[in-house]
Amino acid sequence: MLTASTPLQITRRRPRIGVVKFASCDGCQLTLLDLEDDLLAIADRVDIVEFAEATSKRSSGPFDILFVEGSISTPEQADEIVHLRAATTTLVTIGACATAGGIQALRNWADHDAVRSLVYPHPEYVESLATATPIADHVAVDAELRGCPISPDQLREFVTAVLAGRRANLPDEAVCAECKRRGVVCVAVVDGMTCLGPVTRSGCGALCPAYGRGCYGCFGPREAANGAGLATWLERDRSPSDVARAFALFDAWSPPFRRVIDANGGPPGPIDGPARREGPDA
Amino acid sequence: MHDTVVAPGGGDLSVDVRNLTRVEGEGSLHLRVRDGAVESAHLEIFEAPRYFERLVVGRSMDEVIDIVARICGICPVAYQMTAVHAAEAAFGVEVHPATVALRRLLYCGEWIESHALHIYLLHLPDLLGYPSAIDLAQHARDTVEGGLRLKRAGNSIVARIGGRAIHPVSVRVGGFSRVIRRGEIESLRTDLIEAQQLADATIDLVASLQPPAFRRDARLVALRAADGYPMNHGRIVSNDGLDIDAAAWETMFDERHVPWSNALQALGRDGRPYLLGPSSRVTLDADRLHPRAAAALARLGVADRIAHEPNWSIAARAVELVHAVAEAADIVDAYEPPPSGAVEWAPRSGVASWATEAPRGLLFQRFGLDADGRVLDARIVPPTSQNQAAIEADLALYAPTILGRPHAEVTQLLEQLIRSYDPCISCATHFLDLQVEETS
Amino acid sequence: MNHRVDPEIVDLVGRMLPHLPATSRRTLAAIGHDERPSAGVYLMRQGRPTLDTGFIIEGRVAVRDHIGPDDVTLMTLEPGDVFGWSAVLDGISTASIVALDDARVLLFERAGLLSAIEGDKGIAAAVYHRLLEAVASRLDATRLLMRDVYGPGNRA
Amino acid sequence: MTTNAILPTETEQAFLPRERLPSLLEALRRDGRTIIGPMVREGAVVYDEIRDTSDLPIGWRSDTAPGRYRLEETGSARAFDYGLGVSTWKRFAHPPRVPLTTTDPDGMVAAVEPDVPRVAYLGVRGCELAALGIQERILRAGPAGDADHVARRDAALVVAVECAVAMSTCFCTSTETGPEVADGADIVLAELDDGFTVRAITPAGERIVGQLGCNGATRAQVGAAAHQVAAVRSWIGYPLPTDGLAERLRAVPDHPRWDEIAERCLACTNCTLVCPTCFCTSVAVSSDLDGTTGATERVWDSCFTLGFGRVAGDANFRPRVADRYRQWLTHKFSSWWDQFGSTGCVGCGRCITWCPVGIDVREELIAIAPPGAAPAPIPWPPAPPLGHAPTPLATVDPARYVAVGVSGARRETADTMTLALETDDPALLASRPGQFVMVARPAQAVPPISISRIRPAGLDLTIRDVGPATAALAQSQPGDRLSLRGPLGRPWPIDGAFGGDIAIVAGGIGLAPLRPVIDEVLRERHRFGAVRIYVGARTPRDRLFVAELTGLRGRIDLEVEEIVDRGGPEWLGRVGVVTQLFEHAAWTGEHTTAFVCGPDRMMQAAARTLASRGVAPERTWVTLERNMACGVGLCGHCQLGPYFVCRDGPVFSVAELGDTFTVEGR
């Protein structure tokens, strides 16, 4: 899969842009509307042909760039993403749900059929797949914007770089790099907090440490994320379940975080099915 | 994808509006009409289920604050506020008055952001006949830009206190993750001064609109507090005399699972639908409005239409915008930071339940907690799932009055009516816990 | 192996395997064939048993692989190069060998070569060393091609 | 305040009573300076603007351990007993973000002039002063100093304070950079219970001290101050035996401990970003939506990021964390000596304290290169006494951008273009074969591009489209203008080959930087013996300068051979790798100088084959590619063993490179 450093095709005519969503909270596509100052300037340079949250005009493609929010959680979604991929030149996943499965992927550890029939008055009304999975498990992805939610600055940078025909500056380094540049005092070293900054990709501006709490990993694993290395250190004075708990949030299903969760007894919550359905690398 | 089917001939008619646009989330409307009478109006919600009530089990309340925010990217603060207040009530935590003020300011930020988004980007294009705010901007750029600046003022508040506009990170049981410094809050003042003018201009704009006519009587429900306009706390009241403790929501209301929707619908235990949100609040809490907002409401002179005409909800939102901006400015002026970010607290077992006023209306949460303060079971009832039955009831009333018109127009008017409730469909989809299932 | 040995072939063997002792040279020359394929003649066919091991004396030959509709030239070989190493391994030719010019090659039939190798340690050492060199250089070339195919670009 | 400021011997020491410390701040402020000093924030001592003595960390002491830092209140009245701050002075002398270029009204790229505040650094420790000196030597050196850093240091007055306490992570005694304050301060204080002994070191310091109206310090006071720092020295001891460490460390690039550390190391970058000497940066590009105006800024980077080792086409020189850790530690304690003639570590221990998993470099060094272990044979030529001296370049200001016009654009292959540029800039026209230029357009990254021809009125650049920046460049049309910085780098030593034979070996786009060599050799053909040119290309369609090569092949005084990696039926020439062209050739190489350019692997293979033909490694020249961002040896990206590829190369002899040429991950 291509990463943030992948050059995007330079499009000479007005690019046709789409925004679609699967299982998610809408926060990432809302970030597009949160570009307030730049939103109209961007709209002057592109054709937004599909963006149900913002416009009544609809399109099923083709798209030069399609921003995809959300994870694949139902059989219809699994079909639809294939059709959308076929209609799209550059498919960009936005946010933790689309890139890693999102918070709802925590249910991938539980037995879905048991849960569904146990908790829904009428499970037959609810159609969902056994897992909530990232887009890249289903179709090829050309670029990704991380975060829960994505960063408006990174979105602006990405769109600007595409329009200007240059490489977007979306580093795959650790949150620590941003934290140190910003001059934030390390909450792990000073306060002994659990901080996932060293294994999490930057892009948030070291938000949580700057607000006095440990990074909770919402941008997902950085390149070469050494989850086991951090877990080993944390376990000096924490229980394995507390280590698993820290990794078991929005990017829990990303392989580097998943390995830590599995190695430490799975995510919190009742065991209402097999502790996990697949091996650590599944 | 935008697929409207109107059955040919005869008196039977079936209208499908698939994939509703300019609502947050995924929904569609299915209406069945026989001989001019509406047989059924189903607002179908096909947002994929995300099982939040299950995901929070085993978590601490601080983790719950982070997790429930993800139910909705439009109103994460509402979910965080409800959870944090529920936790503090259950653990007996007394927070610093500055924390109380900051949380109210945070909530004002979300109201401003959410209402500006709905008025300018979602509702206004409808009332002026454009497919989107981007198209509207081709003709009235200043108006849209003003709306975006207003929205930015709300976002700035949330971002300043919470680190970012969506899924802020600083709300913790006992207060905030660190002291929010006076300088950080003061820097909001300039934005708020401009927002004040923009909110006033919004009132003028609303005064010039002519929403489609549709009048009905509805059961309106909102929180009501002694110390101000309802946001972070209050008792549940209605225009037909209800007045209960917010924690007692489940004694008067309940949810049911309908086959056409992934969302649960809430109804009164008497089976009646009810409506939450700005129109209900402005109607039930008009006497609690900030003087500036009360003046704006008087200037518009549409209090009665707000209570009875859903298409006039834009006026209620505009009045609340004025309120939220004015109250935010007052809090900023008076802010003195607390000595520490959060007060010390200890968990204990019990039930944490609370209701707050999300921009879209009353949001109820209840968590059973063990002695370590970890969640045993949970119930989360968002405003849109509570409004769904009321929306369907209104659609059933409204549809017959417009059915003679061209098909495209019928579709458009029905979509507009749905959008006027500002349904947030991604919130409406959630997971029902075992306890509730037994009672339903 | 008592039949008369062509001194020219002995000389060619000496040029190709300079470290081989004189008696061994004669042994090997006795089974060598001095061939002059003209341009376009196939000396070996991909997928068929490898019948000979050959040394190029003059001209150039191509090592070709059938990929898609056209043969792709994997490598061209020059005087001094060896081909047909799979003969000593009881192998099947992994590529075709075709003369590009009117060429001259010294060929050794598989069976004869194998018995010469078995009977004469000196021949074994010299032939295997030469074949190993050839295989190593092909592997090296292949590795560079792999880098080319899978590796990123070079200086911009 | 350069470290070598001419300055008197110590003045007689003065004594500043504690209650009059504010007068020092006032004097500094009267001198027009913003005061940067220690203060408590977010549970730690950080350096930031000091408005009042009450901002100072009075009565605080830090307790450090690997991966752990805690502040403790001591109740003491002392302001400088806190140990060390989290921050380093490099935050102010070499800030995390510095604007580099902007777009001028003509739409061309222009360098941003430094705009720096007049400051005083208050509370600089001995080790920190040593670190400031090390960074300053690095960033003032090279063909061009770092303008921003130079301006910042010139605008800073340094008030050092002797250490009276040490922390468990301190080891400045081992690196000989403390605890005593050495060269580089303008004023040196030592804090006693009732006040400060004060030494003015420079005239600027004297001007400040003169305003304090202090009495002289008594013998007892001076003695007490000396005793304090001596006690610190003995408390620290000698935790890391550094004797011969540089050589011992060189010997163990394959030590299993590197892989073991990589299991613990999170490659988070914290050690490098808190290090007071680490100076590496990257360039970040921003632009408007239309790509017509843009800006670049220099951002702190680290050899622990994957991006740091990335080059054009997404190749990477240090993909593994073990490679990155080895690069960092070896640089700090070994190749730093070769590059700069000093230690790269000042023993402040920040990398130990702020490592989120508590890796202690002292422990790692002792495990990897134990005292008494055999030192390595030096894998590259010994460093000159004062560090590595690059070949002097023509005097150009390498920070300067020159606007040049595109007069022609010729397509060479599907992904390669040659741009003809016109200029009358004397420096550009004085370019030498093998040099490169940084080519800037307003909204794009700034790639290094080899010069592929030097003409009387301009240059040719041959550009292969491997990313957006080169793609945009390759789309240039006659009439366009580009901003060039250069020429940069060490050229091919053509004159060293006079009187001998020449072998030119090119692979792919590697022919471009060799084309000026061919031009020059032909211009002075009589000075050389045999001239042999061996050219490899991926496929017949990827051959560069086809017509020119065909023309050259017709000459009787040259041997020109070509080969392609993959040939189709239409290709009647040779197929294989470029080394096949000369591995069986008749010539021997005793008198041959070889110039080689192509992918790394191809150059390694060529160097091996050339060696087997008798070409000496001292006369086998290659040109390397690294991620060259600044082009003048200041950003750290292109470090290779003791070298900066951009400044000391890109042309190197195989002998100079030693095993850095073949060991992966360097």
mmCIF file of N, CA, C and O in Angstrom, chain A residues 21 24-27 34 36-37 40 44 52-58 104 112 118-120 125 128 148 207 210-211 213 216 245 248 270 272, chain B residues 19 22 25 47 50-51 54 59 63 66 70 73 122 131 135 141 151-152 155 160 163-164 166 169 177-178 257 259 374 426 430-432 437:
data_model
loop_
_atom_site.group_PDB
_atom_site.id
_atom_site.type_symbol
_atom_site.label_atom_id
_atom_site.label_comp_id
_atom_site.label_asym_id
_atom_site.label_seq_id
_atom_site.Cartn_x
_atom_site.Cartn_y
_atom_site.Cartn_z
ATOM 1 N N LYS A 21 -18.954 7.729 3.259
ATOM 2 C CA LYS A 21 -18.673 7.191 4.585
ATOM 3 C C LYS A 21 -19.255 5.802 4.761
ATOM 4 O O LYS A 21 -20.254 5.424 4.144
ATOM 5 N N SER A 24 -18.891 4.982 10.986
ATOM 6 C CA SER A 24 -18.044 6.043 11.530
ATOM 7 C C SER A 24 -18.916 7.095 12.182
ATOM 8 O O SER A 24 -20.130 6.996 12.173
ATOM 9 N N CYS A 25 -18.256 8.129 12.705
ATOM 10 C CA CYS A 25 -18.997 9.174 13.430
ATOM 11 C C CYS A 25 -19.182 10.442 12.625
ATOM 12 O O CYS A 25 -19.722 11.414 13.142
ATOM 13 N N ASP A 26 -18.707 10.499 11.394
ATOM 14 C CA ASP A 26 -18.802 11.688 10.531
ATOM 15 C C ASP A 26 -17.787 12.779 10.866
ATOM 16 O O ASP A 26 -17.744 13.794 10.199
ATOM 17 N N GLY A 27 -16.999 12.572 11.895
ATOM 18 C CA GLY A 27 -16.095 13.634 12.329
ATOM 19 C C GLY A 27 -15.023 13.954 11.304
ATOM 20 O O GLY A 27 -14.610 15.101 11.171
ATOM 21 N N ASP A 34 -14.702 21.916 8.383
ATOM 22 C CA ASP A 34 -13.984 22.715 9.371
ATOM 23 C C ASP A 34 -12.795 23.450 8.774
ATOM 24 O O ASP A 34 -12.094 24.164 9.491
ATOM 25 N N GLU A 36 -13.024 25.806 7.287
ATOM 26 C CA GLU A 36 -13.623 27.134 7.171
ATOM 27 C C GLU A 36 -12.971 28.098 6.179
ATOM 28 O O GLU A 36 -13.503 28.363 5.108
ATOM 29 N N ASP A 37 -11.776 28.605 6.525
ATOM 30 C CA ASP A 37 -11.171 29.658 5.700
ATOM 31 C C ASP A 37 -10.863 29.185 4.285
ATOM 32 O O ASP A 37 -10.879 29.964 3.343
ATOM 33 N N LEU A 40 -14.111 27.351 0.808
ATOM 34 C CA LEU A 40 -14.666 27.911 -0.425
ATOM 35 C C LEU A 40 -13.574 28.040 -1.485
ATOM 36 O O LEU A 40 -13.830 27.824 -2.671
ATOM 37 N N ASP A 44 -13.676 26.303 -5.109
ATOM 38 C CA ASP A 44 -13.512 27.021 -6.386
ATOM 39 C C ASP A 44 -12.625 26.249 -7.360
ATOM 40 O O ASP A 44 -12.638 26.510 -8.557
ATOM 41 N N ALA A 52 -22.532 13.692 0.809
ATOM 42 C CA ALA A 52 -23.921 13.702 1.263
ATOM 43 C C ALA A 52 -24.135 14.625 2.456
ATOM 44 O O ALA A 52 -25.204 15.175 2.627
ATOM 45 N N GLU A 53 -23.099 14.804 3.266
ATOM 46 C CA GLU A 53 -23.296 15.643 4.438
ATOM 47 C C GLU A 53 -23.413 17.115 4.058
ATOM 48 O O GLU A 53 -23.944 17.910 4.809
ATOM 49 N N ALA A 54 -22.900 17.474 2.874
ATOM 50 C CA ALA A 54 -22.842 18.888 2.533
ATOM 51 C C ALA A 54 -23.704 19.280 1.339
ATOM 52 O O ALA A 54 -24.052 20.438 1.196
ATOM 53 N N THR A 55 -24.005 18.338 0.479
ATOM 54 C CA THR A 55 -24.706 18.759 -0.730
ATOM 55 C C THR A 55 -25.734 17.724 -1.155
ATOM 56 O O THR A 55 -25.553 16.521 -0.951
ATOM 57 N N SER A 56 -26.817 18.224 -1.767
ATOM 58 C CA SER A 56 -27.863 17.320 -2.260
ATOM 59 C C SER A 56 -27.480 16.688 -3.578
ATOM 60 O O SER A 56 -28.091 15.734 -4.021
ATOM 61 N N LYS A 57 -26.476 17.254 -4.269
ATOM 62 C CA LYS A 57 -26.050 16.664 -5.537
ATOM 63 C C LYS A 57 -25.385 15.329 -5.253
ATOM 64 O O LYS A 57 -24.610 15.204 -4.329
ATOM 65 N N ARG A 58 -25.696 14.346 -6.042
ATOM 66 C CA ARG A 58 -25.126 13.024 -5.792
ATOM 67 C C ARG A 58 -24.406 12.516 -7.028
ATOM 68 O O ARG A 58 -24.723 12.902 -8.150
ATOM 69 N N GLN A 104 -14.959 0.746 16.724
ATOM 70 C CA GLN A 104 -15.906 -0.375 16.606
ATOM 71 C C GLN A 104 -15.194 -1.693 16.282
ATOM 72 O O GLN A 104 -15.786 -2.760 16.429
ATOM 73 N N HIS A 112 -19.312 -12.271 17.372
ATOM 74 C CA HIS A 112 -20.305 -11.334 16.899
ATOM 75 C C HIS A 112 -21.717 -11.902 16.949
ATOM 76 O O HIS A 112 -22.658 -11.249 17.410
ATOM 77 N N LEU A 118 -27.638 -11.754 21.583
ATOM 78 C CA LEU A 118 -27.787 -11.533 23.010
ATOM 79 C C LEU A 118 -28.346 -10.143 23.290
ATOM 80 O O LEU A 118 -29.133 -9.952 24.209
ATOM 81 N N VAL A 119 -27.936 -9.158 22.532
ATOM 82 C CA VAL A 119 -28.210 -7.787 22.917
ATOM 83 C C VAL A 119 -29.274 -7.069 22.100
ATOM 84 O O VAL A 119 -29.808 -6.076 22.545
ATOM 85 N N TYR A 120 -29.565 -7.530 20.901
ATOM 86 C CA TYR A 120 -30.591 -6.830 20.133
ATOM 87 C C TYR A 120 -31.929 -7.499 20.356
ATOM 88 O O TYR A 120 -32.027 -8.729 20.274
ATOM 89 N N TYR A 125 -33.139 -7.630 12.378
ATOM 90 C CA TYR A 125 -33.249 -6.321 11.711
ATOM 91 C C TYR A 125 -31.877 -5.729 11.410
ATOM 92 O O TYR A 125 -31.744 -4.778 10.674
ATOM 93 N N SER A 128 -25.021 -6.931 10.061
ATOM 94 C CA SER A 128 -23.644 -6.463 10.151
ATOM 95 C C SER A 128 -22.708 -7.645 9.998
ATOM 96 O O SER A 128 -23.072 -8.789 10.232
ATOM 97 N N CYS A 148 -8.100 10.260 14.764
ATOM 98 C CA CYS A 148 -9.481 10.115 15.195
ATOM 99 C C CYS A 148 -9.836 11.364 15.968
ATOM 100 O O CYS A 148 -9.697 11.387 17.179
ATOM 101 N N LEU A 207 -0.856 16.664 20.636
ATOM 102 C CA LEU A 207 -2.015 17.253 21.301
ATOM 103 C C LEU A 207 -2.166 16.823 22.753
ATOM 104 O O LEU A 207 -2.258 17.663 23.661
ATOM 105 N N ALA A 210 0.483 17.932 25.194
ATOM 106 C CA ALA A 210 0.372 19.376 25.382
ATOM 107 C C ALA A 210 -0.798 19.711 26.304
ATOM 108 O O ALA A 210 -0.831 20.780 26.908
ATOM 109 N N TYR A 211 -1.761 18.801 26.409
ATOM 110 C CA TYR A 211 -2.882 19.001 27.321
ATOM 111 C C TYR A 211 -2.730 18.152 28.585
ATOM 112 O O TYR A 211 -3.710 17.849 29.259
ATOM 113 N N ARG A 213 -1.836 14.999 29.203
ATOM 114 C CA ARG A 213 -2.163 13.578 29.348
ATOM 115 C C ARG A 213 -1.357 12.780 28.328
ATOM 116 O O ARG A 213 -0.848 13.329 27.350
ATOM 117 N N TYR A 216 -3.061 8.822 23.385
ATOM 118 C CA TYR A 216 -3.858 7.600 23.357
ATOM 119 C C TYR A 216 -3.891 6.948 21.970
ATOM 120 O O TYR A 216 -4.774 6.155 21.672
ATOM 121 N N ARG A 245 -5.287 -2.396 27.648
ATOM 122 C CA ARG A 245 -6.331 -1.362 27.685
ATOM 123 C C ARG A 245 -5.850 -0.090 26.985
ATOM 124 O O ARG A 245 -6.604 0.557 26.252
ATOM 125 N N ALA A 248 -5.984 -0.543 23.322
ATOM 126 C CA ALA A 248 -7.278 -0.995 22.792
ATOM 127 C C ALA A 248 -8.235 0.165 22.631
ATOM 128 O O ALA A 248 -9.267 0.227 23.287
ATOM 129 N N PRO A 270 -16.173 -7.984 28.836
ATOM 130 C CA PRO A 270 -16.518 -9.367 29.163
ATOM 131 C C PRO A 270 -16.088 -10.315 28.063
ATOM 132 O O PRO A 270 -15.961 -9.918 26.909
ATOM 133 N N ASP A 272 -17.400 -12.732 25.918
ATOM 134 C CA ASP A 272 -18.677 -13.295 25.501
ATOM 135 C C ASP A 272 -18.488 -14.096 24.230
ATOM 136 O O ASP A 272 -19.397 -14.373 23.498
ATOM 137 N N ASN B 19 -30.870 7.635 0.794
ATOM 138 C CA ASN B 19 -29.646 8.352 1.097
ATOM 139 C C ASN B 19 -29.870 9.849 1.273
ATOM 140 O O ASN B 19 -29.481 10.665 0.456
ATOM 141 N N ARG B 22 -27.262 16.015 3.329
ATOM 142 C CA ARG B 22 -27.107 17.096 4.300
ATOM 143 C C ARG B 22 -27.728 16.765 5.653
ATOM 144 O O ARG B 22 -28.393 17.568 6.280
ATOM 145 N N GLY B 25 -24.706 11.398 8.759
ATOM 146 C CA GLY B 25 -24.966 9.967 8.824
ATOM 147 C C GLY B 25 -25.784 9.527 7.629
ATOM 148 O O GLY B 25 -25.954 10.258 6.665
ATOM 149 N N GLU B 47 -27.319 3.417 8.998
ATOM 150 C CA GLU B 47 -25.977 3.555 9.539
ATOM 151 C C GLU B 47 -25.591 2.219 10.174
ATOM 152 O O GLU B 47 -26.384 1.618 10.896
ATOM 153 N N ARG B 50 -22.672 0.147 15.632
ATOM 154 C CA ARG B 50 -21.292 0.241 16.125
ATOM 155 C C ARG B 50 -21.162 -0.243 17.568
ATOM 156 O O ARG B 50 -20.080 -0.275 18.092
ATOM 157 N N TYR B 51 -22.256 -0.607 18.187
ATOM 158 C CA TYR B 51 -22.220 -1.351 19.468
ATOM 159 C C TYR B 51 -21.512 -0.613 20.599
ATOM 160 O O TYR B 51 -20.733 -1.201 21.340
ATOM 161 N N ARG B 54 -21.691 -1.820 24.212
ATOM 162 C CA ARG B 54 -20.854 -2.985 24.478
ATOM 163 C C ARG B 54 -19.377 -2.588 24.592
ATOM 164 O O ARG B 54 -18.625 -3.135 25.394
ATOM 165 N N ARG B 59 -14.545 -0.598 30.960
ATOM 166 C CA ARG B 59 -13.707 0.597 30.892
ATOM 167 C C ARG B 59 -13.909 1.486 32.115
ATOM 168 O O ARG B 59 -14.977 1.499 32.719
ATOM 169 N N GLU B 63 -11.931 6.543 30.371
ATOM 170 C CA GLU B 63 -11.896 5.935 29.037
ATOM 171 C C GLU B 63 -13.242 6.101 28.338
ATOM 172 O O GLU B 63 -13.303 6.319 27.131
ATOM 173 N N ASP B 66 -13.537 9.261 26.476
ATOM 174 C CA ASP B 66 -12.871 9.235 25.169
ATOM 175 C C ASP B 66 -13.650 8.412 24.154
ATOM 176 O O ASP B 66 -13.700 8.741 22.969
ATOM 177 N N ARG B 70 -16.790 9.318 20.270
ATOM 178 C CA ARG B 70 -16.731 8.790 18.899
ATOM 179 C C ARG B 70 -18.095 8.367 18.376
ATOM 180 O O ARG B 70 -18.203 7.895 17.237
ATOM 181 N N GLY B 73 -19.222 12.764 15.557
ATOM 182 C CA GLY B 73 -18.202 13.772 15.297
ATOM 183 C C GLY B 73 -18.751 15.182 15.319
ATOM 184 O O GLY B 73 -18.000 16.146 15.355
ATOM 185 N N LEU B 122 -26.382 23.485 6.005
ATOM 186 C CA LEU B 122 -27.367 22.432 5.765
ATOM 187 C C LEU B 122 -28.776 22.980 5.515
ATOM 188 O O LEU B 122 -29.451 22.587 4.569
ATOM 189 N N PRO B 131 -28.636 23.500 -3.913
ATOM 190 C CA PRO B 131 -28.320 22.139 -3.496
ATOM 191 C C PRO B 131 -27.280 22.080 -2.376
ATOM 192 O O PRO B 131 -27.195 21.075 -1.682
ATOM 193 N N ASP B 135 -22.859 25.862 -3.516
ATOM 194 C CA ASP B 135 -23.605 26.516 -4.604
ATOM 195 C C ASP B 135 -24.157 27.854 -4.140
ATOM 196 O O ASP B 135 -24.142 28.834 -4.883
ATOM 197 N N ARG B 141 -21.689 34.806 -1.309
ATOM 198 C CA ARG B 141 -20.453 34.360 -0.679
ATOM 199 C C ARG B 141 -20.294 34.930 0.718
ATOM 200 O O ARG B 141 -19.868 34.230 1.636
ATOM 201 N N LYS B 151 -18.981 29.468 12.691
ATOM 202 C CA LYS B 151 -18.673 28.080 13.016
ATOM 203 C C LYS B 151 -17.253 27.985 13.573
ATOM 204 O O LYS B 151 -16.996 27.261 14.531
ATOM 205 N N ARG B 152 -16.353 28.751 12.975
ATOM 206 C CA ARG B 152 -14.967 28.705 13.432
ATOM 207 C C ARG B 152 -14.842 29.218 14.864
ATOM 208 O O ARG B 152 -14.043 28.720 15.642
ATOM 209 N N ASN B 155 -15.674 26.357 16.957
ATOM 210 C CA ASN B 155 -14.563 25.404 16.914
ATOM 211 C C ASN B 155 -13.383 25.886 17.750
ATOM 212 O O ASN B 155 -12.716 25.087 18.401
ATOM 213 N N ARG B 160 -9.593 25.340 21.951
ATOM 214 C CA ARG B 160 -8.773 25.982 22.977
ATOM 215 C C ARG B 160 -8.853 25.211 24.296
ATOM 216 O O ARG B 160 -7.854 24.988 24.978
ATOM 217 N N GLY B 163 -8.218 21.073 22.982
ATOM 218 C CA GLY B 163 -7.101 20.687 22.134
ATOM 219 C C GLY B 163 -7.458 20.627 20.662
ATOM 220 O O GLY B 163 -6.640 20.935 19.814
ATOM 221 N N ARG B 164 -8.656 20.181 20.346
ATOM 222 C CA ARG B 164 -9.075 20.164 18.947
ATOM 223 C C ARG B 164 -10.593 20.250 18.879
ATOM 224 O O ARG B 164 -11.281 19.992 19.852
ATOM 225 N N ILE B 166 -12.810 18.566 17.097
ATOM 226 C CA ILE B 166 -13.571 17.321 17.077
ATOM 227 C C ILE B 166 -12.853 16.331 17.992
ATOM 228 O O ILE B 166 -11.636 16.197 17.913
ATOM 229 N N VAL B 169 -9.689 16.400 23.900
ATOM 230 C CA VAL B 169 -8.990 15.401 24.718
ATOM 231 C C VAL B 169 -8.872 15.757 26.199
ATOM 232 O O VAL B 169 -8.359 14.961 26.973
ATOM 233 N N SER B 177 -7.606 17.747 32.018
ATOM 234 C CA SER B 177 -6.317 17.067 32.105
ATOM 235 C C SER B 177 -5.202 18.009 32.536
ATOM 236 O O SER B 177 -4.160 17.566 32.986
ATOM 237 N N ARG B 178 -5.406 19.291 32.373
ATOM 238 C CA ARG B 178 -4.468 20.256 32.950
ATOM 239 C C ARG B 178 -5.208 21.564 33.155
ATOM 240 O O ARG B 178 -6.334 21.729 32.692
ATOM 241 N N HIS B 257 -37.193 -1.315 19.134
ATOM 242 C CA HIS B 257 -36.410 -1.655 17.950
ATOM 243 C C HIS B 257 -37.381 -1.897 16.804
ATOM 244 O O HIS B 257 -38.172 -2.822 16.859
ATOM 245 N N PRO B 259 -38.263 -2.618 12.695
ATOM 246 C CA PRO B 259 -37.576 -3.428 11.684
ATOM 247 C C PRO B 259 -36.907 -2.616 10.594
ATOM 248 O O PRO B 259 -36.013 -3.112 9.928
ATOM 249 N N ARG B 374 -15.423 0.644 37.048
ATOM 250 C CA ARG B 374 -15.449 0.123 35.675
ATOM 251 C C ARG B 374 -16.886 -0.155 35.273
ATOM 252 O O ARG B 374 -17.707 -0.582 36.095
ATOM 253 N N SER B 426 -25.691 9.313 12.651
ATOM 254 C CA SER B 426 -24.650 8.431 13.196
ATOM 255 C C SER B 426 -24.784 8.276 14.701
ATOM 256 O O SER B 426 -24.462 7.235 15.260
ATOM 257 N N HIS B 430 -27.025 2.877 17.757
ATOM 258 C CA HIS B 430 -26.234 2.450 18.889
ATOM 259 C C HIS B 430 -26.706 1.078 19.327
ATOM 260 O O HIS B 430 -27.544 0.452 18.692
ATOM 261 N N PHE B 431 -26.181 0.685 20.387
ATOM 262 C CA PHE B 431 -26.256 -0.680 20.798
ATOM 263 C C PHE B 431 -27.024 -0.717 22.107
ATOM 264 O O PHE B 431 -26.812 0.093 22.988
ATOM 265 N N LEU B 432 -27.983 -1.603 22.159
ATOM 266 C CA LEU B 432 -28.846 -1.635 23.334
ATOM 267 C C LEU B 432 -28.339 -2.683 24.300
ATOM 268 O O LEU B 432 -27.988 -3.779 23.900
ATOM 269 N N GLU B 437 -33.088 -4.470 27.052
ATOM 270 C CA GLU B 437 -33.772 -5.433 26.205
ATOM 271 C C GLU B 437 -34.829 -6.185 27.000
ATOM 272 O O GLU B 437 -35.927 -6.429 26.504
#
